[in-house]
mmCIF file of C-alpha atoms in Angstrom:
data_model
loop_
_atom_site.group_PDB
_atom_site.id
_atom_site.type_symbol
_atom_site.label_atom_id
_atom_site.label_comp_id
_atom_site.label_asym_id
_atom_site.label_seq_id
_atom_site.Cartn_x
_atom_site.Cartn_y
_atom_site.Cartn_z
ATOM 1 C CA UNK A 1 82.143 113.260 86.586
ATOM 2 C CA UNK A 2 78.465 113.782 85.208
ATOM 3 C CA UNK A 3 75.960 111.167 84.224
ATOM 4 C CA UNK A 4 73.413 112.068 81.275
ATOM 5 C CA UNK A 5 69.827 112.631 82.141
ATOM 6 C CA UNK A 6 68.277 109.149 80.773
ATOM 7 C CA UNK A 7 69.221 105.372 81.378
ATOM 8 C CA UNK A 8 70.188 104.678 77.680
ATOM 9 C CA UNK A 9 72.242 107.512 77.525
ATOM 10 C CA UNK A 10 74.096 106.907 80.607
ATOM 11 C CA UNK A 11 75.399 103.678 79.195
ATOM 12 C CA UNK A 12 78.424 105.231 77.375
ATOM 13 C CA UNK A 13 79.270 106.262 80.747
ATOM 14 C CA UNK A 14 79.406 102.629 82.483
ATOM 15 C CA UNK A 15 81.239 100.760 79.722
ATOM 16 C CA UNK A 16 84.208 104.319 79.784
ATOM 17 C CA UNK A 17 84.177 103.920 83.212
ATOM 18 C CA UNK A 18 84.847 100.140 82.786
ATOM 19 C CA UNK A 19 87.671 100.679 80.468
ATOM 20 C CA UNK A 20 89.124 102.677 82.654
ATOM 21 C CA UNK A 21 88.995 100.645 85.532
ATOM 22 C CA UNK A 22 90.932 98.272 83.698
ATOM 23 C CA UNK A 23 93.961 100.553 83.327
ATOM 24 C CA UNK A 24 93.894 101.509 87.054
ATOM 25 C CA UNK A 25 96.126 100.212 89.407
ATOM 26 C CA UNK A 26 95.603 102.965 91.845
ATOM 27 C CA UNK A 27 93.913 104.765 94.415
ATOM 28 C CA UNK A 28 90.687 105.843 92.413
ATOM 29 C CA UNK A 29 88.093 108.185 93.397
ATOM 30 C CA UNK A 30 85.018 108.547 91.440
ATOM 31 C CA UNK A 31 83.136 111.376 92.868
ATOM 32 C CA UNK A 32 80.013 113.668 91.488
ATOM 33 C CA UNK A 33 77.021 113.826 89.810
ATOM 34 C CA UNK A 34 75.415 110.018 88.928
ATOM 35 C CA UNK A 35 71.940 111.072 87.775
ATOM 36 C CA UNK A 36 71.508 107.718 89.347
ATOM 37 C CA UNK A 37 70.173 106.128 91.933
ATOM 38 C CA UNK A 38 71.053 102.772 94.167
ATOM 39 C CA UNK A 39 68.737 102.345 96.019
ATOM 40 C CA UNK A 40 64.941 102.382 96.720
ATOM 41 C CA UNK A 41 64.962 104.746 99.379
ATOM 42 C CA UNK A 42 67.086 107.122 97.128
ATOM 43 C CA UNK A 43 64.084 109.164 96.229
ATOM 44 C CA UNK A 44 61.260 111.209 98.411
ATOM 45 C CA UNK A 45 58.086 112.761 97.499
ATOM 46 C CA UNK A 46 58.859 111.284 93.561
ATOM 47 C CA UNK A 47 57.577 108.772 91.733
ATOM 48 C CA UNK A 48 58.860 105.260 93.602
ATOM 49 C CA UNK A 49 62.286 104.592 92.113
ATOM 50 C CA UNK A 50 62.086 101.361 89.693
ATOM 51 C CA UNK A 51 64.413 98.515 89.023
ATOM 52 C CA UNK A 52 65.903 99.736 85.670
ATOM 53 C CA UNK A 53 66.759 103.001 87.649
ATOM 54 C CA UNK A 54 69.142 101.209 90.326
ATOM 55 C CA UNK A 55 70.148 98.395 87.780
ATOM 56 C CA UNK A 56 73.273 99.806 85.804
ATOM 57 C CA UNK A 57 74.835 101.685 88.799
ATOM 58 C CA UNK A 58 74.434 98.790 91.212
ATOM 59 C CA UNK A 59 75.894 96.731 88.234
ATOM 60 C CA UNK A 60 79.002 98.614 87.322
ATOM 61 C CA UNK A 61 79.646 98.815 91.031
ATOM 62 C CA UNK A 62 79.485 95.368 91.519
ATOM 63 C CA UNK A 63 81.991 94.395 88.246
ATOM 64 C CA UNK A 64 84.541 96.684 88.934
ATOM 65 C CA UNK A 65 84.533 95.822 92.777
ATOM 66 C CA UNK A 66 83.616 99.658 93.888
ATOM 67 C CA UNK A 67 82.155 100.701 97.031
ATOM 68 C CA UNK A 68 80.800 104.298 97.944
ATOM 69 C CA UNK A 69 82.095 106.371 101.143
ATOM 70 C CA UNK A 70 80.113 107.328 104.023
ATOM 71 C CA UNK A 71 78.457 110.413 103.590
ATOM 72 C CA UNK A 72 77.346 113.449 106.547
ATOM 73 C CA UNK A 73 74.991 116.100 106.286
ATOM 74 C CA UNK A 74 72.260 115.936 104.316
ATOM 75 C CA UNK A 75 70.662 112.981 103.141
ATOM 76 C CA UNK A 76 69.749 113.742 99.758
ATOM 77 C CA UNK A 77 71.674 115.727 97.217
ATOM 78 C CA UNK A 78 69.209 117.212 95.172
ATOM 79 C CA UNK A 79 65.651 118.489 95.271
ATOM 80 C CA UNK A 80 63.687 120.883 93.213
ATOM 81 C CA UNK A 81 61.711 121.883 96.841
ATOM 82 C CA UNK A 82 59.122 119.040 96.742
ATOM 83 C CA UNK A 83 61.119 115.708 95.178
ATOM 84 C CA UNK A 84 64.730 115.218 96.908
ATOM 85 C CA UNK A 85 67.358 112.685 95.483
ATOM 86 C CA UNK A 86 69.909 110.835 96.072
ATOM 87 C CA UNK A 87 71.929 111.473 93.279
ATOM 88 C CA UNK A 88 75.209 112.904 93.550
ATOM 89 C CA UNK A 89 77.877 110.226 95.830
ATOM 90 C CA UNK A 90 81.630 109.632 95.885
ATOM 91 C CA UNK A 91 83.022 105.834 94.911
ATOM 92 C CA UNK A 92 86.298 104.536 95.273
ATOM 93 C CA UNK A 93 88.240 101.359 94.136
ATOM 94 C CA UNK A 94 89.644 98.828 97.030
ATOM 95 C CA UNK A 95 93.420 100.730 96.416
ATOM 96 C CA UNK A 96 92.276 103.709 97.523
ATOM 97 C CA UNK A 97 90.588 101.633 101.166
ATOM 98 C CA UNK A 98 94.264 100.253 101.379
ATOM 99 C CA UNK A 99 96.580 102.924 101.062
ATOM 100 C CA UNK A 100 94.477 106.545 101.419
ATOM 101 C CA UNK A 101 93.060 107.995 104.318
ATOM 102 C CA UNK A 102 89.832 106.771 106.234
ATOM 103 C CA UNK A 103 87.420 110.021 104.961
ATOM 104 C CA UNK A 104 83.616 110.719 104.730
ATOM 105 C CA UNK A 105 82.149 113.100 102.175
ATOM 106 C CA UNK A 106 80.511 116.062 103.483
ATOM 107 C CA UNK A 107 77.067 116.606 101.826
ATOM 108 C CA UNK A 108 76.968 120.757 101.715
ATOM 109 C CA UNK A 109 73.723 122.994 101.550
ATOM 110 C CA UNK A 110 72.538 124.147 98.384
ATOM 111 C CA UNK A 111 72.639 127.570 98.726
ATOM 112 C CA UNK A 112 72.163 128.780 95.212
ATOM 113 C CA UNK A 113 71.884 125.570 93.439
ATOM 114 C CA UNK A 114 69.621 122.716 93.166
ATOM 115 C CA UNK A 115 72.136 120.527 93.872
ATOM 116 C CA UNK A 116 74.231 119.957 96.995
ATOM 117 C CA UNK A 117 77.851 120.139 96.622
ATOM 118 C CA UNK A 118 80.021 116.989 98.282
ATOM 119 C CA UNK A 119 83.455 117.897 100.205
ATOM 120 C CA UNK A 120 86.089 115.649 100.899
ATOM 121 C CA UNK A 121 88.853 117.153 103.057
ATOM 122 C CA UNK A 122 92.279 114.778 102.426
ATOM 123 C CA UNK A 123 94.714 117.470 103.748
ATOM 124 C CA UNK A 124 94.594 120.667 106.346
ATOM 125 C CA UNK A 125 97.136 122.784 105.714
ATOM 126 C CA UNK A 126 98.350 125.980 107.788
ATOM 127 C CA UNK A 127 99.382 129.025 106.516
ATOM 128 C CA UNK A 128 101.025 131.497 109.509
ATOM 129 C CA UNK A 129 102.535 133.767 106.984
ATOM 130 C CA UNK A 130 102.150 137.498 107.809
ATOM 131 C CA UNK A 131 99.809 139.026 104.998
ATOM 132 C CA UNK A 132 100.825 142.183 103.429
ATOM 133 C CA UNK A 133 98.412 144.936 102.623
ATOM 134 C CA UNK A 134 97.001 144.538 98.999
ATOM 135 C CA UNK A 135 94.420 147.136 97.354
ATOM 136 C CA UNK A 136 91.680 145.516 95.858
ATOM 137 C CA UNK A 137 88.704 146.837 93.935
ATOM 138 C CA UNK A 138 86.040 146.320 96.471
ATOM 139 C CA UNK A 139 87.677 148.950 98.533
ATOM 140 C CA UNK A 140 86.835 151.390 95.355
ATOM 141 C CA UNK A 141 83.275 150.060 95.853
ATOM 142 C CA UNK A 142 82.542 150.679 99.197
ATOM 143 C CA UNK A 143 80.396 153.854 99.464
ATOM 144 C CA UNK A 144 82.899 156.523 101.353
ATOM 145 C CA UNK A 145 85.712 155.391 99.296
ATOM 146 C CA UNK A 146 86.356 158.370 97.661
ATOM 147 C CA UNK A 147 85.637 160.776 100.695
ATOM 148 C CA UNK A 148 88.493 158.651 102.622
ATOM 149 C CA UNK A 149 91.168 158.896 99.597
ATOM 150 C CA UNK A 150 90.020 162.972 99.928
ATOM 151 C CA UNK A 151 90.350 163.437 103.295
ATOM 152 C CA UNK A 152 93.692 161.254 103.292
ATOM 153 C CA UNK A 153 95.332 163.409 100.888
ATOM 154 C CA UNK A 154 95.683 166.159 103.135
ATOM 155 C CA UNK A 155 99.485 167.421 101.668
ATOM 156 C CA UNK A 156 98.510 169.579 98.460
ATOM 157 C CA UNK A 157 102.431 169.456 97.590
ATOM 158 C CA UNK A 158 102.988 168.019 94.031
ATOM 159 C CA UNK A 159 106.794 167.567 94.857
ATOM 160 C CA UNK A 160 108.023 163.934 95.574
ATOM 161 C CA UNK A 161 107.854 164.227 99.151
ATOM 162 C CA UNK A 162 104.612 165.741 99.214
ATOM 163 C CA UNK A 163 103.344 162.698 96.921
ATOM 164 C CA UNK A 164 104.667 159.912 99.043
ATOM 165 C CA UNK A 165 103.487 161.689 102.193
ATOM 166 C CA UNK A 166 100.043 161.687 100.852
ATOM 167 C CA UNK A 167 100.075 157.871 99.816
ATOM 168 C CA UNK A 168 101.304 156.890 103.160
ATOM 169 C CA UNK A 169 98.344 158.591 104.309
ATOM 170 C CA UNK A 170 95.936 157.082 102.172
ATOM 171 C CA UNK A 171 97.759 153.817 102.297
ATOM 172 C CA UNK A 172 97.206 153.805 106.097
ATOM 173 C CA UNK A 173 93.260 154.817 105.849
ATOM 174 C CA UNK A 174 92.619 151.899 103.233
ATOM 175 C CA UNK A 175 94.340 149.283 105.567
ATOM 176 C CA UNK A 176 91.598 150.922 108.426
ATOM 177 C CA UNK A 177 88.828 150.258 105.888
ATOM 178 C CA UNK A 178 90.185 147.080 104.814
ATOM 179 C CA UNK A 179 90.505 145.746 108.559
ATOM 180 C CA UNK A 180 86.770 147.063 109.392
ATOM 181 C CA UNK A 181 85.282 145.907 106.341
ATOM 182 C CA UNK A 182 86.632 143.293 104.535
ATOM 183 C CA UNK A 183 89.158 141.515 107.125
ATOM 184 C CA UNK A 184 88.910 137.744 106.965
ATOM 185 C CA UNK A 185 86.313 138.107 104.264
ATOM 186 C CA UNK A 186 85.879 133.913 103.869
ATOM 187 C CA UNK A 187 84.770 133.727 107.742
ATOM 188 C CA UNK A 188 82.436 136.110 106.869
ATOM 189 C CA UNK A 189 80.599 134.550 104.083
ATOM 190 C CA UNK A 190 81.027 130.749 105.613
ATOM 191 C CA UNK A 191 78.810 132.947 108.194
ATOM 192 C CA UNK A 192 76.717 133.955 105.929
ATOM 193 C CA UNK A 193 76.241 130.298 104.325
ATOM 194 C CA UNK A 194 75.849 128.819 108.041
ATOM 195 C CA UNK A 195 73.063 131.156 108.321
ATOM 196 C CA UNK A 196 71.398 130.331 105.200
ATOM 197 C CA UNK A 197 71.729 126.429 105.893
ATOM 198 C CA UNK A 198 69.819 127.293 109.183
ATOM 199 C CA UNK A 199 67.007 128.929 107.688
ATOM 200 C CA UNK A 200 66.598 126.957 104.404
ATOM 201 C CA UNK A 201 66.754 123.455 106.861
ATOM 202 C CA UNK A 202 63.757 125.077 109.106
ATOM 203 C CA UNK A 203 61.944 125.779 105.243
ATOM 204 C CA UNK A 204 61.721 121.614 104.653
ATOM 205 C CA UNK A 205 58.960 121.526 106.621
ATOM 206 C CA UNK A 206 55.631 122.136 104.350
ATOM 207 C CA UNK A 207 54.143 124.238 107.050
ATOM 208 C CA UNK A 208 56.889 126.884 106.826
ATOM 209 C CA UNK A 209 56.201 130.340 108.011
ATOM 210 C CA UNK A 210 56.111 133.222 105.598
ATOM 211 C CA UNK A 211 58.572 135.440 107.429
ATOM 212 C CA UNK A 212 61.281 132.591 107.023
ATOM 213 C CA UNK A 213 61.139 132.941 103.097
ATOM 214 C CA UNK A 214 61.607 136.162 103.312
ATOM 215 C CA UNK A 215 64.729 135.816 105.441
ATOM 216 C CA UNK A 216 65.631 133.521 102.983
ATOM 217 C CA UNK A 217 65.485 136.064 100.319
ATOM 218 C CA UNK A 218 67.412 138.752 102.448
ATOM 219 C CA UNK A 219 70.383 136.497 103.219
ATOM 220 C CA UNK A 220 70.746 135.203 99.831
ATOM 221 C CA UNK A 221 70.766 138.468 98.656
ATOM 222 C CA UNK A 222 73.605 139.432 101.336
ATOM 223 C CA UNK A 223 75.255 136.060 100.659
ATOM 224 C CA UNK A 224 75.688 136.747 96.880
ATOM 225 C CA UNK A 225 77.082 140.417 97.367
ATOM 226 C CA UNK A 226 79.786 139.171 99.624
ATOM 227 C CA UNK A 227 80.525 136.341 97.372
ATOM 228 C CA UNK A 228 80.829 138.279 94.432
ATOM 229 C CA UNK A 229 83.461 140.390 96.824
ATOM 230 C CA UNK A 230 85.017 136.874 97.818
ATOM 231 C CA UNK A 231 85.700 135.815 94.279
ATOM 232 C CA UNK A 232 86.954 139.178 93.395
ATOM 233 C CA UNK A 233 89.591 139.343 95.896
ATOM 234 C CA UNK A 234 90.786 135.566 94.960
ATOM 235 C CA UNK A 235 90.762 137.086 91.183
ATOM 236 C CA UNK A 236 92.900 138.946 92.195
ATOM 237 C CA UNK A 237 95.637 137.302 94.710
ATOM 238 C CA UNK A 238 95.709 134.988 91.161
ATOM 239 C CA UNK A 239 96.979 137.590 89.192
ATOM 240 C CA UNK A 240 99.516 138.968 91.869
ATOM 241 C CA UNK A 241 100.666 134.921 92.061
ATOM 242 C CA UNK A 242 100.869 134.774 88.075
ATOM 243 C CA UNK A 243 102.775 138.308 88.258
ATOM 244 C CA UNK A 244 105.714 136.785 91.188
ATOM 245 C CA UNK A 245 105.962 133.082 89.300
ATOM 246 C CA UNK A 246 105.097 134.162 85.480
ATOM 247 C CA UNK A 247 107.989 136.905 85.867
ATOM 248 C CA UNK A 248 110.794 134.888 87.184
ATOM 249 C CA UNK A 249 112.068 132.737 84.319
ATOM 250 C CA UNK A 250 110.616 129.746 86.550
ATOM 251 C CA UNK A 251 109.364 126.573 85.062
ATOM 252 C CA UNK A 252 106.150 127.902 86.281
ATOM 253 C CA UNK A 253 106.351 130.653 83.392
ATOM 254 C CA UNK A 254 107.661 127.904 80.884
ATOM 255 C CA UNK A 255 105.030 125.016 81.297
ATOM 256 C CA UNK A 256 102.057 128.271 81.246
ATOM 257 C CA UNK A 257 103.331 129.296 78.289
ATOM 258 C CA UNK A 258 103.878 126.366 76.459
ATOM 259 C CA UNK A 259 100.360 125.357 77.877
ATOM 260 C CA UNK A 260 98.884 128.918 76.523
ATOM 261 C CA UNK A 261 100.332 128.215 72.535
ATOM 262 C CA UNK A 262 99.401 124.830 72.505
ATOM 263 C CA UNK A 263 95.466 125.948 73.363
ATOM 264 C CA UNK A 264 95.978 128.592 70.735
ATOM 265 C CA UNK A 265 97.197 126.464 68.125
ATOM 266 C CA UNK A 266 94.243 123.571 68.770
ATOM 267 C CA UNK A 267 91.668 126.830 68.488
ATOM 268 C CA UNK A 268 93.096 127.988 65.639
ATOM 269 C CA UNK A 269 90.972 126.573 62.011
ATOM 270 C CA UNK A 270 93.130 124.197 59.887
ATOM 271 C CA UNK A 271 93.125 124.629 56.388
#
């Protein structure tokens, strides 16, 4: 959920979420960002947080019997490097205390953002499947790429047998590249992130050294390249799942469809 920027426009918020709560006879989990505060000691290095700021939240809370979850991590959620917030939380109704799990929300590092994201974990799930090798377009992108593919191809034949000898060949070097590389690609950037959470926790201080923006700089830099790689890969194991479930007369290719004309039909101008 978001919460408007200002107190009277926030309100349509408190009275939905009311309506709701009526209807819900649930486990309910309210989670994201408030724009609002709950308490005094929400806000640092700002303006001192007034009654009319903590009033509505506290308010709505309190009518539709809600409590917030323990957070870890940071202790604010936002900050625009000199003011930090409280601003961003999780709430839940007294259903979800009964019959969910006991959890905390993780308060994450910014990275990129001004905001800190919030995690809940409900479920770990393990997947020991053997991975097959997939070509994706990073491997075009790295800088030898083309070189490799060359020096792969080492049968000039243009008979069948030459062809498939040469694509084992290059198949083989691209699983070497893939495996040096771009192996376990997510470790890699939750590295990368780790790293960055280090150096922009030792940059709250106001006597920061110099030499730790500019580390900063160079492993956000880094960060985004490999993230951009990340989210290409996962483009693209999305496609190769809508390819195996689309194709198979499942209801999986049935409810997408139907899903797919019934956007196209609400974008579509009436007369």
């Amino acid at each position: 959920m978001y919460g408007l920027h200002t107190i009277a426009h926030r309100y349509h918020l408190w009275a939905a979420l009311k309506e709701l709560k009526e209807q819900m006879n649930m486990p309910w989990l309210i989670m994201g960002d408030f724009n609002a505060m709950m308490d005094m000691d929400d806000r640092v290095n700002g303006t001192i947080v007034q009654d009319n700021e903590v009033k509505d939240l506290r308010d709505f809370m309190e009518d539709c019997k809600i409590t917030e979850l323990p957070t870890v991590g940071r202790p604010y959620t936002w900050t625009n490097s000199h003011v930090y917030s409280r601003i961003d939380r999780a709430i839940l109704n007294a259903e979800w205390m009964i019959d969910m799990l006991h959890i905390q929300v993780q308060v994450m590092d910014p990275h990129f953002s001004d905001h800190s994201p919030l995690s809940i974990e409900v479920e770990i799930t393990m997947d020991n499947k053997k991975k097959p090798f997939k070509f994706y377009n990073c491997l075009a992108e790295y800088p030898n790429f083309a070189q490799l593919v060359q020096e792969g191809w080492q049968n000039r034949s243009v008979d069948m047998k030459g062809i498939w000898y040469n694509l084992k060949i290059v198949k083989a070097t691209l699983k070497g590249l893939n495996r040096k590389e771009f192996a376990d690609i997510t470790t890699h950037v939750k590295t990368m992130r780790d790293e960055l959470a280090t150096i922009q926790a030792a940059m709250r201080n106001t006597t920061t050294n110099v030499d730790v923006f500019e580390a900063e700089k160079a492993i956000r830099q880094k960060l985004e390249k490999w993230s951009m790689i990340e989210k290409s890969i996962f483009k693209k194991r999305s496609r190769v799942q809508w390819l195996k479930l689309g194709d198979s007369n499942t209801t999986f290719f049935f409810c997408q469809h139907e899903r797919e004309n019934l956007t196209k039909s609400n974008q579509a101008p009436h007369s």
